[in-house]
CSV table of C-alpha atoms in Angstrom, one decimal:
chain,number,residue,atom,x,y,z
A,1,MET,CA,-33.9,-43.0,21.6
A,2,GLY,CA,-32.1,-45.9,23.0
A,3,ARG,CA,-34.2,-49.2,23.7
A,4,ASP,CA,-37.4,-47.2,24.8
A,5,PRO,CA,-39.4,-47.2,21.6
A,6,ASP,CA,-42.4,-45.2,23.5
A,7,ASP,CA,-41.6,-41.9,21.5
A,8,VAL,CA,-41.8,-43.0,17.9
A,9,ILE,CA,-45.1,-45.4,18.7
A,10,GLU,CA,-46.6,-41.9,20.1
A,11,LEU,CA,-45.4,-40.5,16.8
A,12,ILE,CA,-47.2,-43.5,14.8
A,13,ARG,CA,-50.3,-43.5,16.9
A,14,ALA,CA,-50.8,-39.7,16.2
A,15,ARG,CA,-50.3,-39.5,12.4
A,16,ALA,CA,-50.7,-43.2,11.0
A,17,PRO,CA,-48.8,-42.7,8.1
A,18,HIS,CA,-50.0,-43.6,4.6
A,19,VAL,CA,-47.5,-46.1,2.9
A,20,LEU,CA,-47.7,-47.8,-0.7
A,21,VAL,CA,-45.9,-50.8,-1.1
A,22,VAL,CA,-44.8,-52.2,-4.9
A,23,GLY,CA,-43.1,-55.4,-5.6
A,24,ASP,CA,-42.8,-58.9,-5.6
A,25,ALA,CA,-45.2,-60.5,-3.1
A,26,ILE,CA,-45.3,-64.3,-2.0
A,27,LEU,CA,-47.0,-66.8,-0.3
A,28,ASP,CA,-45.5,-68.2,2.8
A,29,ARG,CA,-46.1,-71.7,3.4
A,30,TRP,CA,-44.9,-73.5,6.7
A,31,LEU,CA,-45.2,-77.3,6.9
A,32,HIS,CA,-44.4,-78.6,10.2
A,33,GLY,CA,-43.7,-81.9,11.8
A,34,THR,CA,-41.5,-84.2,13.8
A,35,VAL,CA,-39.0,-86.6,12.5
A,36,ARG,CA,-38.4,-90.0,13.8
A,37,ARG,CA,-37.3,-92.0,10.9
A,38,LEU,CA,-35.5,-92.0,7.3
A,39,SER,CA,-37.3,-93.4,4.0
A,40,ARG,CA,-36.9,-96.9,3.2
A,41,GLU,CA,-37.1,-95.2,-0.6
A,42,ALA,CA,-34.1,-93.0,-0.2
A,43,PRO,CA,-31.7,-91.7,2.8
A,44,VAL,CA,-34.1,-89.2,3.6
A,45,PRO,CA,-36.0,-87.9,6.8
A,46,VAL,CA,-39.4,-88.6,6.8
A,47,VAL,CA,-41.4,-85.9,8.4
A,48,ASP,CA,-44.8,-86.5,10.1
A,49,ALA,CA,-46.6,-83.3,9.7
A,50,ASP,CA,-48.7,-82.3,12.5
A,51,GLY,CA,-49.4,-78.5,11.3
A,52,GLU,CA,-49.4,-75.9,8.2
A,53,VAL,CA,-49.3,-72.0,8.7
A,54,ALA,CA,-49.7,-69.6,5.7
A,55,CYS,CA,-48.2,-66.2,5.8
A,56,PRO,CA,-47.6,-63.4,3.6
A,57,GLY,CA,-44.3,-63.1,2.4
A,58,GLY,CA,-41.8,-60.9,0.5
A,59,ALA,CA,-43.6,-57.2,-0.8
A,60,ALA,CA,-46.7,-58.7,1.3
A,61,ASN,CA,-45.1,-59.3,4.4
A,62,THR,CA,-43.8,-55.8,4.4
A,63,ALA,CA,-46.9,-54.8,3.8
A,64,ALA,CA,-48.5,-56.7,6.8
A,65,ASN,CA,-46.2,-55.6,9.1
A,66,LEU,CA,-46.6,-51.7,8.3
A,67,ALA,CA,-50.4,-52.4,9.1
A,68,ALA,CA,-49.5,-54.3,12.4
A,69,LEU,CA,-47.2,-51.5,13.2
A,70,GLY,CA,-49.8,-48.6,12.5
A,71,ALA,CA,-49.7,-47.3,8.9
A,72,ARG,CA,-52.3,-47.2,6.2
A,73,VAL,CA,-51.3,-49.5,3.7
A,74,ARG,CA,-51.7,-50.3,0.2
A,75,LEU,CA,-50.2,-52.9,-1.8
A,76,VAL,CA,-49.5,-53.5,-5.7
A,77,ALA,CA,-48.3,-56.6,-6.5
A,78,GLU,CA,-49.2,-59.1,-9.0
A,79,VAL,CA,-50.6,-62.3,-8.2
A,80,GLY,CA,-52.0,-65.5,-10.1
A,81,ASP,CA,-55.8,-66.5,-10.4
A,82,ASP,CA,-55.3,-69.3,-8.2
A,83,ALA,CA,-55.9,-70.8,-4.6
A,84,ASP,CA,-52.8,-69.4,-3.6
A,85,GLY,CA,-53.2,-65.9,-4.7
A,86,ARG,CA,-56.9,-66.2,-3.0
A,87,ALA,CA,-55.5,-67.4,0.2
A,88,LEU,CA,-52.7,-64.7,-0.2
A,89,ARG,CA,-55.4,-61.8,-0.6
A,90,ARG,CA,-57.6,-63.2,2.3
A,91,LEU,CA,-54.3,-62.9,4.8
A,92,LEU,CA,-53.7,-59.5,3.6
A,93,ASP,CA,-57.3,-58.5,3.8
A,94,ASP,CA,-57.4,-60.0,7.8
A,95,ALA,CA,-54.2,-57.9,8.3
A,96,GLY,CA,-55.6,-54.6,7.2
A,97,VAL,CA,-53.8,-54.1,4.3
A,98,ASP,CA,-55.6,-52.4,0.9
A,99,THR,CA,-55.2,-54.9,-1.8
A,100,SER,CA,-57.3,-53.2,-4.0
A,101,GLY,CA,-54.2,-52.6,-6.4
A,102,LEU,CA,-53.4,-56.2,-6.8
A,103,LEU,CA,-52.8,-57.1,-10.1
A,104,VAL,CA,-54.2,-60.6,-11.2
A,105,ASP,CA,-52.7,-62.7,-13.7
A,106,ARG,CA,-55.6,-64.8,-15.2
A,107,GLN,CA,-53.0,-67.5,-16.6
A,108,GLY,CA,-50.2,-67.1,-14.1
A,109,SER,CA,-49.6,-68.8,-10.6
A,110,THR,CA,-48.8,-66.8,-7.2
A,111,ALA,CA,-45.4,-67.0,-6.1
A,112,SER,CA,-45.0,-69.7,-2.8
A,113,LYS,CA,-42.0,-70.3,-0.8
A,114,THR,CA,-42.9,-73.8,0.6
A,115,ARG,CA,-41.0,-74.7,3.7
A,116,ILE,CA,-40.6,-78.1,5.5
A,117,VAL,CA,-39.8,-78.2,9.1
A,118,GLY,CA,-39.1,-81.1,11.0
A,119,ASP,CA,-38.4,-80.7,14.8
A,120,ASP,CA,-37.5,-77.0,14.4
A,121,GLN,CA,-35.3,-77.8,11.6
A,122,ILE,CA,-36.2,-76.2,7.8
A,123,LEU,CA,-35.3,-79.7,5.8
A,124,VAL,CA,-36.2,-78.2,2.4
A,125,ARG,CA,-37.8,-75.4,0.9
A,126,VAL,CA,-39.7,-75.7,-2.3
A,127,ASP,CA,-40.0,-72.4,-4.5
A,128,ARG,CA,-42.8,-71.9,-7.2
A,129,ALA,CA,-42.3,-68.8,-9.3
A,130,GLY,CA,-45.1,-66.4,-9.7
A,131,PRO,CA,-47.0,-64.3,-12.8
A,132,ALA,CA,-45.1,-64.1,-16.0
A,133,ARG,CA,-45.2,-60.5,-16.3
A,134,ARG,CA,-46.5,-59.0,-19.3
A,135,LYS,CA,-45.5,-55.4,-20.9
A,136,ALA,CA,-49.2,-54.5,-20.3
A,137,ALA,CA,-49.7,-56.0,-16.8
A,138,THR,CA,-48.2,-53.2,-14.8
A,139,PRO,CA,-49.1,-49.6,-15.8
A,140,VAL,CA,-46.6,-47.5,-14.2
A,141,GLU,CA,-49.1,-45.4,-12.8
A,142,ALA,CA,-50.4,-48.3,-10.4
A,143,LEU,CA,-46.8,-47.8,-8.8
A,144,LEU,CA,-47.0,-44.1,-8.2
A,145,PRO,CA,-47.9,-43.2,-4.7
A,146,ARG,CA,-50.8,-40.9,-3.8
A,147,PRO,CA,-50.0,-37.4,-2.0
A,148,GLY,CA,-48.9,-38.1,1.4
A,149,GLU,CA,-48.0,-41.3,0.8
A,150,THR,CA,-44.4,-42.9,1.3
A,151,LEU,CA,-43.6,-45.4,-1.6
A,152,VAL,CA,-41.8,-48.7,-0.5
A,153,VAL,CA,-39.9,-50.7,-3.3
A,154,CYS,CA,-39.6,-54.7,-2.4
A,155,ASP,CA,-37.5,-55.7,-5.9
A,156,TYR,CA,-36.6,-59.5,-5.2
A,157,GLY,CA,-35.7,-59.7,-8.8
A,158,ALA,CA,-39.2,-62.0,-9.6
A,159,GLY,CA,-39.9,-59.8,-12.6
A,160,MET,CA,-42.6,-57.6,-12.0
A,161,LEU,CA,-40.3,-54.7,-11.6
A,162,ASP,CA,-38.2,-55.1,-14.9
A,163,ASP,CA,-35.6,-52.6,-16.3
A,164,GLY,CA,-38.3,-50.7,-18.2
A,165,ILE,CA,-40.7,-50.1,-15.4
A,166,VAL,CA,-37.5,-48.9,-13.0
A,167,ALA,CA,-37.0,-46.4,-16.0
A,168,GLU,CA,-40.4,-45.2,-16.0
A,169,LEU,CA,-40.6,-44.7,-12.4
A,170,ALA,CA,-37.3,-42.4,-12.5
A,171,ALA,CA,-38.5,-40.6,-15.1
A,172,ARG,CA,-41.6,-39.6,-13.3
A,173,ARG,CA,-39.8,-39.8,-10.0
A,174,PRO,CA,-42.5,-38.7,-7.3
A,175,ASP,CA,-42.5,-36.1,-5.0
A,176,ALA,CA,-42.7,-38.5,-1.8
A,177,ARG,CA,-40.1,-40.4,0.5
A,178,VAL,CA,-39.3,-43.1,-1.4
A,179,ILE,CA,-37.5,-46.5,0.0
A,180,VAL,CA,-35.9,-48.9,-2.3
A,181,ASP,CA,-35.2,-52.5,-0.8
A,182,ALA,CA,-33.9,-54.2,-3.4
A,183,HIS,CA,-31.5,-57.3,-4.5
A,184,ASP,CA,-29.7,-55.4,-6.9
A,185,LEU,CA,-29.5,-51.4,-6.0
A,186,ALA,CA,-27.6,-50.4,-8.5
A,187,ARG,CA,-30.8,-50.8,-10.7
A,188,TRP,CA,-32.5,-47.7,-8.5
A,189,ALA,CA,-29.8,-45.5,-8.3
A,190,THR,CA,-31.7,-43.2,-11.5
A,191,MET,CA,-34.9,-43.3,-9.0
A,192,ARG,CA,-32.2,-41.3,-6.3
A,193,PRO,CA,-34.0,-43.1,-3.0
A,194,ASP,CA,-34.5,-41.4,-0.4
A,195,VAL,CA,-33.4,-44.7,1.8
A,196,VAL,CA,-31.8,-47.8,0.8
A,197,THR,CA,-31.5,-51.1,3.0
A,198,PRO,CA,-29.0,-53.6,1.4
A,199,ASN,CA,-28.1,-56.5,3.5
A,200,GLY,CA,-24.4,-57.6,3.7
A,201,ALA,CA,-24.8,-59.6,0.4
A,202,GLU,CA,-26.2,-57.0,-1.3
A,203,THR,CA,-23.6,-54.4,-0.1
A,204,GLU,CA,-21.0,-56.5,-1.7
A,205,GLY,CA,-22.6,-57.0,-4.8
A,206,LEU,CA,-23.1,-53.2,-5.0
A,207,LEU,CA,-19.7,-52.4,-4.5
A,208,GLY,CA,-17.7,-55.6,-5.8
A,209,ARG,CA,-16.2,-55.7,-2.5
A,210,VAL,CA,-16.0,-58.3,0.3
A,211,LEU,CA,-17.2,-58.0,4.1
A,212,PRO,CA,-15.4,-59.5,6.6
A,213,GLU,CA,-16.9,-61.6,9.3
A,214,GLY,CA,-16.9,-61.0,12.7
A,215,SER,CA,-17.0,-57.9,15.3
A,216,VAL,CA,-15.4,-55.7,12.4
A,217,ARG,CA,-18.2,-55.9,9.6
A,218,GLN,CA,-20.2,-52.6,11.2
A,219,ASP,CA,-16.7,-50.9,10.8
A,220,VAL,CA,-16.2,-52.1,7.6
A,221,ALA,CA,-19.3,-50.9,6.4
A,222,ALA,CA,-19.2,-47.7,7.8
A,223,GLN,CA,-15.5,-47.0,6.4
A,224,TRP,CA,-17.6,-47.7,2.7
A,225,ALA,CA,-20.3,-45.1,3.6
A,226,GLY,CA,-19.7,-42.6,0.8
A,227,ASP,CA,-19.2,-45.4,-1.7
A,228,VAL,CA,-22.7,-47.1,-0.6
A,229,LEU,CA,-24.7,-43.7,-1.2
A,230,ALA,CA,-22.4,-43.1,-4.3
A,231,VAL,CA,-23.3,-46.3,-6.5
A,232,ALA,CA,-26.9,-46.4,-5.0
A,233,GLY,CA,-27.6,-43.2,-5.9
A,234,ALA,CA,-29.2,-42.4,-2.4
A,235,SER,CA,-29.3,-39.8,0.2
A,236,ALA,CA,-29.4,-42.4,2.9
A,237,ALA,CA,-28.6,-45.8,3.5
A,238,ILE,CA,-28.8,-49.0,6.0
A,239,VAL,CA,-26.8,-51.6,5.9
A,240,THR,CA,-28.3,-54.8,7.8
A,241,LEU,CA,-26.0,-57.2,8.9
A,242,ASP,CA,-28.1,-59.8,10.8
A,243,ARG,CA,-26.6,-60.9,14.2
A,244,ASP,CA,-24.1,-57.6,13.4
A,245,GLY,CA,-27.0,-55.1,14.0
A,246,THR,CA,-27.0,-52.4,11.2
A,247,VAL,CA,-25.2,-49.5,10.1
A,248,VAL,CA,-27.2,-46.3,9.0
A,249,ILE,CA,-25.7,-44.2,7.0
A,250,GLU,CA,-26.7,-40.2,5.9
A,251,ARG,CA,-25.6,-37.7,3.8
A,252,THR,CA,-24.0,-34.9,5.5
A,253,LEU,CA,-25.1,-31.3,4.5
A,254,ALA,CA,-21.8,-29.8,5.7
A,255,ASP,CA,-19.6,-32.1,3.9
A,256,PRO,CA,-21.7,-33.6,0.8
A,257,GLY,CA,-18.9,-36.1,0.0
A,258,GLY,CA,-19.0,-37.2,4.1
A,259,ALA,CA,-21.6,-39.2,5.7
A,260,ALA,CA,-23.0,-39.5,9.1
A,261,VAL,CA,-23.0,-42.9,10.8
A,262,HIS,CA,-25.3,-44.3,13.1
A,263,ARG,CA,-25.2,-48.3,14.4
A,264,THR,CA,-27.6,-50.4,16.0
A,265,ARG,CA,-27.1,-53.9,18.0
A,266,ALA,CA,-29.3,-57.0,17.2
A,267,ARG,CA,-30.7,-59.3,19.4
A,268,PRO,CA,-28.6,-62.9,18.7
A,269,SER,CA,-31.1,-65.7,17.3
A,270,PRO,CA,-30.2,-69.1,15.2
A,271,GLU,CA,-30.7,-68.2,11.1
A,272,HIS,CA,-33.9,-70.3,10.6
A,273,GLN,CA,-35.5,-68.0,13.1
A,274,ALA,CA,-34.6,-64.8,10.9
A,275,THR,CA,-37.1,-65.4,8.0
A,276,GLY,CA,-38.6,-62.1,7.1
A,277,ALA,CA,-37.0,-60.0,9.7
A,278,GLY,CA,-35.8,-58.2,6.9
A,279,ASP,CA,-39.3,-57.2,5.5
A,280,THR,CA,-40.3,-56.3,9.0
A,281,PHE,CA,-36.9,-54.2,9.3
A,282,VAL,CA,-38.1,-52.0,6.2
A,283,ALA,CA,-41.9,-51.4,7.3
A,284,ALA,CA,-40.4,-50.2,10.5
A,285,ILE,CA,-37.9,-47.8,9.0
A,286,ALA,CA,-40.8,-46.7,6.6
A,287,VAL,CA,-43.6,-45.7,8.8
A,288,ALA,CA,-41.3,-44.4,11.7
A,289,THR,CA,-39.8,-41.8,9.2
A,290,ALA,CA,-42.7,-41.1,7.3
A,291,ALA,CA,-44.6,-40.6,11.0
A,292,GLY,CA,-41.7,-37.8,11.5
A,293,ALA,CA,-38.8,-39.8,13.1
A,294,THR,CA,-35.3,-39.3,12.3
A,295,LEU,CA,-33.5,-42.1,10.8
A,296,PRO,CA,-31.4,-43.1,13.7
A,297,ARG,CA,-34.2,-43.0,16.0
A,298,ALA,CA,-36.2,-44.9,12.9
A,299,ALA,CA,-33.3,-47.3,13.3
A,300,ASP,CA,-33.5,-47.9,16.8
A,301,PHE,CA,-37.1,-48.8,16.5
A,302,ALA,CA,-37.0,-50.8,13.4
A,303,GLN,CA,-34.1,-53.1,14.8
A,304,GLN,CA,-36.2,-53.8,17.8
A,305,ALA,CA,-39.5,-54.7,15.9
A,306,ALA,CA,-37.1,-57.0,14.1
A,307,ASP,CA,-35.8,-58.7,17.2
A,308,VAL,CA,-38.8,-59.4,18.3
A,309,VAL,CA,-40.3,-61.2,14.8
A,310,VAL,CA,-36.8,-63.2,15.1
A,311,SER,CA,-37.8,-64.6,18.3
A,312,ARG,CA,-40.7,-66.3,16.8
A,313,SER,CA,-41.3,-69.2,14.6
A,314,GLY,CA,-42.0,-68.9,10.9
A,315,THR,CA,-42.5,-65.7,8.6
A,316,ALA,CA,-43.8,-63.2,11.8
A,317,VAL,CA,-44.8,-59.3,12.1
A,318,CYS,CA,-44.7,-56.8,14.7
A,319,SER,CA,-47.2,-54.6,16.2
A,320,LEU,CA,-47.1,-51.8,18.2
A,321,ASP,CA,-48.7,-53.5,21.1
A,322,ASP,CA,-45.5,-55.5,20.8
A,323,LEU,CA,-43.1,-53.2,21.0
A,324,GLY,CA,-45.1,-51.1,23.6
A,325,ALA,CA,-45.3,-54.0,25.7
A,326,GLY,CA,-41.8,-54.8,26.7
A,327,ARG,CA,-41.4,-51.7,28.5
A,328,ALA,CA,-44.4,-52.3,31.1
A,329,GLY,CA,-42.0,-53.5,33.6
A,330,ALA,CA,-39.6,-50.5,33.6
A,331,THR,CA,-41.4,-48.0,33.5
A,332,ALA,CA,-42.5,-47.5,37.5
A,333,ALA,CA,-39.0,-47.3,38.7
A,334,GLU,CA,-40.2,-49.9,41.3
A,335,PRO,CA,-39.5,-53.4,42.6
A,336,VAL,CA,-42.1,-56.0,42.1
A,337,ASP,CA,-43.4,-58.4,44.2
A,338,ASP,CA,-43.2,-62.5,43.3
A,339,VAL,CA,-47.0,-62.6,42.3
A,340,ALA,CA,-47.2,-59.4,40.1
A,341,LEU,CA,-43.9,-60.5,38.7
A,342,ARG,CA,-45.2,-64.4,37.8
A,343,ALA,CA,-48.2,-62.5,36.4
A,344,ALA,CA,-45.8,-59.9,34.2
A,345,LEU,CA,-43.8,-63.1,32.9
A,346,THR,CA,-46.8,-65.1,32.0
A,347,ALA,CA,-48.2,-62.4,30.1
A,348,GLU,CA,-44.6,-61.8,28.3
A,349,ARG,CA,-44.2,-65.5,27.4
A,350,GLU,CA,-47.8,-65.3,26.0
A,351,ARG,CA,-46.6,-62.7,23.4
A,352,GLY,CA,-43.6,-64.9,22.7
A,353,ARG,CA,-40.9,-62.9,24.3
A,354,THR,CA,-37.6,-64.6,25.7
A,355,ILE,CA,-37.3,-64.3,29.5
A,356,VAL,CA,-33.5,-63.4,30.6
A,357,PHE,CA,-33.0,-63.4,34.5
A,358,THR,CA,-29.7,-62.3,36.3
A,359,ASN,CA,-29.0,-61.4,40.1
A,360,GLY,CA,-26.7,-59.9,42.6
A,361,CYS,CA,-25.9,-57.2,45.2
A,362,PHE,CA,-25.6,-54.3,42.9
A,363,ASP,CA,-24.5,-52.3,45.9
A,364,LEU,CA,-22.3,-49.2,44.1
A,365,LEU,CA,-23.7,-49.2,40.7
A,366,HIS,CA,-20.4,-49.3,38.2
A,367,LEU,CA,-19.4,-50.0,34.8
A,368,GLY,CA,-18.8,-53.4,35.6
A,369,HIS,CA,-22.8,-54.1,36.6
A,370,THR,CA,-23.9,-51.7,33.9
A,371,ARG,CA,-21.8,-53.5,30.9
A,372,HIS,CA,-23.3,-56.9,32.6
A,373,LEU,CA,-26.9,-55.8,32.6
A,374,GLN,CA,-26.3,-54.6,28.9
A,375,GLN,CA,-25.2,-57.9,27.7
A,376,ALA,CA,-27.9,-59.9,29.6
A,377,SER,CA,-30.8,-57.8,28.0
A,378,GLU,CA,-29.4,-58.8,24.4
A,379,LEU,CA,-30.0,-62.3,24.8
A,380,GLY,CA,-33.7,-62.2,25.1
A,381,ASP,CA,-36.6,-59.8,24.9
A,382,VAL,CA,-37.2,-59.4,28.9
A,383,LEU,CA,-34.4,-59.0,31.7
A,384,VAL,CA,-35.7,-59.7,35.1
A,385,VAL,CA,-33.0,-58.7,37.5
A,386,ALA,CA,-33.2,-60.1,41.3
A,387,LEU,CA,-31.8,-58.2,43.6
A,388,ASN,CA,-30.1,-59.6,47.2
A,389,ASP,CA,-31.8,-57.9,50.3
A,390,ASP,CA,-29.8,-56.0,53.0
A,391,ALA,CA,-29.6,-59.3,55.3
A,392,SER,CA,-27.9,-61.4,52.4
A,393,VAL,CA,-25.7,-59.1,51.1
A,394,ARG,CA,-24.1,-58.9,54.8
A,395,ARG,CA,-24.1,-62.6,54.7
A,396,LEU,CA,-22.0,-63.1,51.3
A,397,LYS,CA,-20.0,-59.5,51.6
A,398,GLY,CA,-19.5,-59.2,55.5
A,399,PRO,CA,-20.3,-56.3,57.9
A,400,GLY,CA,-20.7,-52.7,56.3
A,401,ARG,CA,-22.3,-53.7,53.4
A,402,PRO,CA,-24.6,-52.9,51.5
A,403,VAL,CA,-23.3,-49.4,51.2
A,404,ASN,CA,-27.0,-48.9,49.8
A,405,PRO,CA,-30.4,-50.0,51.0
A,406,VAL,CA,-32.2,-52.3,49.3
A,407,GLU,CA,-34.8,-49.8,48.4
A,408,ASP,CA,-32.4,-47.4,46.6
A,409,ARG,CA,-30.6,-50.5,45.0
A,410,ALA,CA,-33.8,-51.6,43.6
A,411,ARG,CA,-35.3,-48.0,42.4
A,412,VAL,CA,-31.6,-47.4,40.4
A,413,LEU,CA,-31.6,-50.7,39.0
A,414,ALA,CA,-35.4,-50.1,37.9
A,415,ALA,CA,-34.4,-46.8,35.9
A,416,LEU,CA,-32.0,-48.4,33.9
A,417,GLU,CA,-33.4,-49.0,30.5
A,418,CYS,CA,-32.1,-52.3,29.7
A,419,VAL,CA,-33.9,-53.8,33.3
A,420,ASP,CA,-37.5,-54.7,32.8
A,421,TYR,CA,-38.1,-56.0,36.2
A,422,VAL,CA,-37.0,-56.0,39.6
A,423,THR,CA,-37.6,-58.3,42.2
A,424,VAL,CA,-36.0,-58.9,45.5
A,425,PHE,CA,-34.9,-62.0,47.7
A,426,SER,CA,-33.7,-62.9,50.8
A,427,ALA,CA,-31.7,-66.3,50.4
A,428,ASP,CA,-28.2,-66.4,49.4
A,429,SER,CA,-28.8,-68.0,46.2
A,430,PRO,CA,-31.6,-67.4,43.6
A,431,ALA,CA,-32.2,-71.2,42.8
A,432,ALA,CA,-35.6,-71.1,44.0
A,433,LEU,CA,-36.4,-68.3,42.4
A,434,LEU,CA,-35.2,-69.4,39.0
A,435,GLU,CA,-37.1,-73.0,39.9
A,436,GLU,CA,-40.4,-70.9,40.4
A,437,LEU,CA,-40.1,-68.6,37.7
A,438,ARG,CA,-38.1,-70.8,35.1
A,439,PRO,CA,-36.5,-68.1,32.7
A,440,ASP,CA,-35.6,-69.1,29.3
A,441,ILE,CA,-31.8,-67.9,30.1
A,442,TYR,CA,-29.9,-67.4,33.2
A,443,ALA,CA,-27.0,-64.7,33.0
A,444,LYS,CA,-24.0,-64.9,35.1
A,445,GLY,CA,-20.8,-62.7,35.4
A,446,GLY,CA,-17.6,-63.9,33.7
A,447,ASP,CA,-16.1,-64.3,36.9
A,448,TYR,CA,-18.0,-67.2,37.3
A,449,THR,CA,-18.4,-70.6,35.1
A,450,PRO,CA,-21.4,-72.8,34.8
A,451,GLN,CA,-20.0,-75.6,36.7
A,452,MET,CA,-19.4,-72.9,39.6
A,453,LEU,CA,-22.7,-72.2,40.2
A,454,ALA,CA,-25.6,-74.6,42.1
A,455,GLU,CA,-28.1,-72.9,39.9
A,456,THR,CA,-27.0,-74.5,36.8
A,457,THR,CA,-28.5,-77.8,38.0
A,458,VAL,CA,-31.8,-76.4,38.7
A,459,VAL,CA,-31.9,-73.9,35.7
A,460,GLN,CA,-31.0,-76.9,33.2
A,461,GLY,CA,-33.1,-79.3,35.0
A,462,TYR,CA,-35.9,-77.5,33.5
A,463,GLY,CA,-34.8,-77.0,30.2
A,464,GLY,CA,-33.4,-73.6,30.6
A,465,GLU,CA,-29.9,-72.2,29.3
A,466,VAL,CA,-27.1,-70.7,31.4
A,467,ARG,CA,-25.3,-68.3,29.4
A,468,ILE,CA,-21.6,-66.6,30.8
A,469,LEU,CA,-21.3,-62.8,30.3
A,470,ASP,CA,-17.9,-60.8,29.4
A,471,TYR,CA,-15.7,-60.1,32.5
A,472,LEU,CA,-14.7,-56.7,32.9
A,473,PRO,CA,-11.6,-56.7,35.2
A,474,ALA,CA,-10.8,-54.0,38.1
A,475,HIS,CA,-14.4,-53.0,38.2
A,476,SER,CA,-16.3,-54.2,41.4
A,477,THR,CA,-17.9,-52.5,44.3
A,478,THR,CA,-15.5,-53.8,47.6
A,479,GLU,CA,-12.7,-52.2,45.3
A,480,ILE,CA,-14.3,-49.2,45.1
A,481,VAL,CA,-15.2,-49.2,48.9
A,482,ALA,CA,-11.6,-49.7,49.5
A,483,ARG,CA,-10.5,-46.5,47.0
A,484,ILE,CA,-12.7,-44.4,48.7
A,485,ALA,CA,-11.6,-45.4,52.4
A,486,GLN,CA,-7.7,-45.2,51.1
A,487,ARG,CA,-8.7,-41.6,49.9
A,488,ALA,CA,-10.8,-40.3,52.8
A,489,PRO,CA,-8.7,-38.0,54.8
A,490,LEU,CA,-7.5,-38.8,58.3
A,491,ARG,CA,-9.4,-36.7,61.5
């Protein structure tokens, strides 16, 4: 599927799959403010509160994301008969979730997590436990999917889905796709899930092993594929590793003891921005597979949905429109003028997207170029490539360049999946264009340092960030042209 989610979006919109979410619902509350002083009562920061946001959390967040992603979704969860429970129900109703299956504990309270945020930094989280489940509170019939529904289990150990309920569900295993997102997956092995979605820590707990840090995490998780499936009792697993992406593991018919592996890459983000991203990922997997997408395609789709929510503050949801909008600039395979680009980027910012900008001649497209562009695209949500026109290439590279005219170079770049917008500029430096467009990130190749770039002062002046990409030696247009000239036959 690559980066383009359009084929999965079309499947979902055509089929509008039915999904039942069962599990631990939470009311997420975010209290925002500024910090300018310490308290005289204790050495703690004083937060001058200026805003409060409440959102569905846990299983409720999974349900809200499913609704935003085009599913027809029901939620069965326990809430208290209190203000938080009523607030959570209103939020879910507004999100388009069927809440008729909510189980109300008349004596209990609703589970909540309140995060106090000072200057974009979480200072403390206050948790409140939910209803203490009584034996008769959750009849197993309420947790079984209807014909045609996919069942998503969100078990965070809050007590609703106790061992008795798990055993009853396993004994009455529905003839439906079952996806389990649980802190303790071993409890669900007898359910024989179709898909489980452990994070790194849950995978370690499942197998009693420790995943290493760094770039080898995906490799090690892939090596554990057979063991993860065996212990979880699952047909497939997606190990989610936050900024290290995911590893998709599926049993193979040809080799029952083996597994096919697919990987996704995540867009890096601050850890405090990742709240609820796992819920979004599970929701996207559920709706995409229910609509008929293969698991690898669904995982690519879900990774992009998770990347959207981690670019936003608080507990967020991703919609089909969010995913479809990101490709608007790349479909035409044509450069855009300054006026159209400014308008497009204004719309992208209104959607909460991070704008990445890079520039160059991109004359004979080669591996160094494609690596540069792919890395740049992974720094944000939207990649803008500013292309030197022919006259500026001649000034920078000398007579005989460019080999390809700007019209051809622009169309080649715009056809790349990782490029969203292409524009052409005539100056030797993109400094003026940067000042006008003000992208969040300016990405430049590894043969530079920020100190070498005149554009650094401009970018930092408006609050942007300069990022230097990896350097790939022995890959340049000049070297390619020289090799071609050396091999040309004498006449």
